[in-house]
XYZ file of N, CA and C in Angstrom:
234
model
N 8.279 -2.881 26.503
C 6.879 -3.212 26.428
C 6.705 -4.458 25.553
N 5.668 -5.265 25.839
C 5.434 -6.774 25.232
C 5.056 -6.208 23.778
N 4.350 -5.639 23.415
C 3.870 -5.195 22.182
C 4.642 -4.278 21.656
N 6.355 -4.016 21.998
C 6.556 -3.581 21.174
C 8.161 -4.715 20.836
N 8.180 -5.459 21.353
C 9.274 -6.782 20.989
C 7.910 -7.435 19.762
N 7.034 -7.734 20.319
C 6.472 -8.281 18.957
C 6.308 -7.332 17.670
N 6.149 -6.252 17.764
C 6.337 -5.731 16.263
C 7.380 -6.055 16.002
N 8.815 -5.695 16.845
C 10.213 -5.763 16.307
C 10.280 -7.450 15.919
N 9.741 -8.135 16.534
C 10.120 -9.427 15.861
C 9.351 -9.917 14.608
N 8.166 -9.294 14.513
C 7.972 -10.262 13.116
C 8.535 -8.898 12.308
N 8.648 -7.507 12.637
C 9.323 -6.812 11.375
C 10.869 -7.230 10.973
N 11.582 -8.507 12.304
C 12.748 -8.867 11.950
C 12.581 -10.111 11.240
N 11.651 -10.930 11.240
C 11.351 -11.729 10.380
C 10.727 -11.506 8.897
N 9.998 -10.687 8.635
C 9.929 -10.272 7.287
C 11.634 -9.917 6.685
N 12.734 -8.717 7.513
C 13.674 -8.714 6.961
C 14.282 -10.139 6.582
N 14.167 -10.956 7.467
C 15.195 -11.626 7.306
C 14.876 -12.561 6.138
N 13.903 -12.906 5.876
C 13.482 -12.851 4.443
C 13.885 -12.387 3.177
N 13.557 -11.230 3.201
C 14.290 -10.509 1.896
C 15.624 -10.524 2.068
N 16.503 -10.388 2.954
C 17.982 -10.732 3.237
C 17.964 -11.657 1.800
N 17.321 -12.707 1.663
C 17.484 -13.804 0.441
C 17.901 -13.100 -0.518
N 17.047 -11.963 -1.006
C 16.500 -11.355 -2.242
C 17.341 -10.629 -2.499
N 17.496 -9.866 -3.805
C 18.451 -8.871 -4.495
C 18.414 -7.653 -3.453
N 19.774 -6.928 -3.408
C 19.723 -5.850 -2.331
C 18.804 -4.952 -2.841
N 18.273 -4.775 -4.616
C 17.822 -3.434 -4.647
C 16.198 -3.432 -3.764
N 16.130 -4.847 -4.218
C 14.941 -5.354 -3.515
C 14.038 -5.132 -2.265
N 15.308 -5.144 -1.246
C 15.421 -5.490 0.260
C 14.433 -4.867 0.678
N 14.541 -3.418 0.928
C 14.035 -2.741 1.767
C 12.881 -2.036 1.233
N 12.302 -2.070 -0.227
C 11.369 -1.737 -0.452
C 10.222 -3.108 -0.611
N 10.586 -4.240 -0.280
C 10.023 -5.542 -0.212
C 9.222 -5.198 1.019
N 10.930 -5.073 2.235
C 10.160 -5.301 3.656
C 9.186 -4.167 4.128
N 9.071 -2.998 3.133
C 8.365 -1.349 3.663
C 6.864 -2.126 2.783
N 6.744 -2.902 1.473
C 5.549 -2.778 0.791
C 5.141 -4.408 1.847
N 5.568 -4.801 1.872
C 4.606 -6.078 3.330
C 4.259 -5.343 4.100
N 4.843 -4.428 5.170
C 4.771 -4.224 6.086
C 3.441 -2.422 5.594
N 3.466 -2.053 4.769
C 2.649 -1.341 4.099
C 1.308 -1.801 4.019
N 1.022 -3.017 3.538
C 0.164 -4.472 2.501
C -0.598 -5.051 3.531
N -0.047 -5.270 5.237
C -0.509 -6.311 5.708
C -0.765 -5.720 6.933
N 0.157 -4.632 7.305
C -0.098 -4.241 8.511
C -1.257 -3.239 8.794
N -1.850 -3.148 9.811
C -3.009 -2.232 10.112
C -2.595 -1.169 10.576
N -2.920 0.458 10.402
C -2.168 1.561 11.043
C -1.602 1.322 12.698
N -3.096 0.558 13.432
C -2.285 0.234 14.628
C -1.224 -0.327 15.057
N -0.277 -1.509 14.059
C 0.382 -1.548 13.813
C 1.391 -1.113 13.720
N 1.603 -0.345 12.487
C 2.370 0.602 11.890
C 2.514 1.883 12.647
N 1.446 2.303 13.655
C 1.911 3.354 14.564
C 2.622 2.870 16.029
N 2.659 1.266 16.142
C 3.298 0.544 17.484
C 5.066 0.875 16.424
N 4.696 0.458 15.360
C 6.080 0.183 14.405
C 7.014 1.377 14.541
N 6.122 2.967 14.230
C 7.177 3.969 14.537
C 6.909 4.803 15.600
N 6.381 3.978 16.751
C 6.886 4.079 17.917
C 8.245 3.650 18.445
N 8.828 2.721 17.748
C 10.110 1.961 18.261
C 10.972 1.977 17.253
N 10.721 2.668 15.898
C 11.828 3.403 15.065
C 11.974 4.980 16.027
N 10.845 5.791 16.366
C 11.106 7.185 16.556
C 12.079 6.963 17.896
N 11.864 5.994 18.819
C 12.665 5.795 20.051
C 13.966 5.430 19.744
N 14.400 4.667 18.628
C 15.670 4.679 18.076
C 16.225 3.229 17.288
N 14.937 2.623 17.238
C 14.916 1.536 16.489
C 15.182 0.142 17.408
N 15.545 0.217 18.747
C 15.751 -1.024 19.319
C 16.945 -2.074 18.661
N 15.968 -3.555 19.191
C 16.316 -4.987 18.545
C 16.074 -4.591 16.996
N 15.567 -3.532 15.958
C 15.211 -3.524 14.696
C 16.767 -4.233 14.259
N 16.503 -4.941 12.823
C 17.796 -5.287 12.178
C 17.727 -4.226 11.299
N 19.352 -3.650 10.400
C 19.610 -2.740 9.879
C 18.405 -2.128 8.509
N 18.024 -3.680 7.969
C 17.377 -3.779 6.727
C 15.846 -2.638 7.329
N 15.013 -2.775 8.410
C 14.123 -3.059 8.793
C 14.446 -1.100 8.959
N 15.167 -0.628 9.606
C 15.314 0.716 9.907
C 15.592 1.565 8.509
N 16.311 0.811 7.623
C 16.280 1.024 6.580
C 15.181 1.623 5.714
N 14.230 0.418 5.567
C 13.291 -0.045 5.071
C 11.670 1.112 5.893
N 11.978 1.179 7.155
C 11.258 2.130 7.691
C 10.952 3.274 7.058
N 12.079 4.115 6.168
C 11.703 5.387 5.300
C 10.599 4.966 4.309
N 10.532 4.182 3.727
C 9.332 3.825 2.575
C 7.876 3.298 3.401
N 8.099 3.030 4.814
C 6.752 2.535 5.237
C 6.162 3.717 5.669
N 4.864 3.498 5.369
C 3.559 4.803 5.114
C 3.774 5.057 6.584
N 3.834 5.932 7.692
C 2.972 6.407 8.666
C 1.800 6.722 9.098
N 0.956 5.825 9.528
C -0.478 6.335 9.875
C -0.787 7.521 10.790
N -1.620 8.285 10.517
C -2.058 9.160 10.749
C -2.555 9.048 12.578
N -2.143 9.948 13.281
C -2.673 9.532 14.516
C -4.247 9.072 15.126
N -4.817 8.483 15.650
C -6.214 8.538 15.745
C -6.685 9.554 16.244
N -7.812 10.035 15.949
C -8.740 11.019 16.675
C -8.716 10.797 18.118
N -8.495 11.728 18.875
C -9.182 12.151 20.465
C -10.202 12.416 20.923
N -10.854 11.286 21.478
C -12.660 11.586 21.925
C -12.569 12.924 22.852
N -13.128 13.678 22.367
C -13.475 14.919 22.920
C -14.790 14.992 24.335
């Protein structure tokens, strides 16, 4: 799905970022951006394609997935 290569790519571009940074750093860098900036809709496209098995994700990013919040599912119009 198109929308879900674009989450995986800018969540591989934030990693590859912190890649720079100290390892203790890494993955709680790329979970508090991706925490900070992203909108639950987002973040529920995001562990849509960790729960499927992570894809194109880079290692840091699957890593880093345990510290990112999960949003809550949306309500169902009844």
């Amino acid at each position: 799905m198109q929308h879900d290569a674009k989450i995986v790519r800018m969540a591989n571009q934030i990693a590859t970022f912190f890649l720079s940074q100290a390892e203790d750093v890494r993955a709680p860098g790329v979970a508090n951006h991706i925490n900070k900036f992203w909108e639950p809709r987002m973040r529920r496209q995001f562990f849509d394609v960790i729960d499927a098995g992570g894809g194109e994700l880079l290692p840091l990013v699957v890593e880093a997935s345990k510290l990112v919040n999960r949003p809550p599912e949306p309500a169902k119009a009844s």
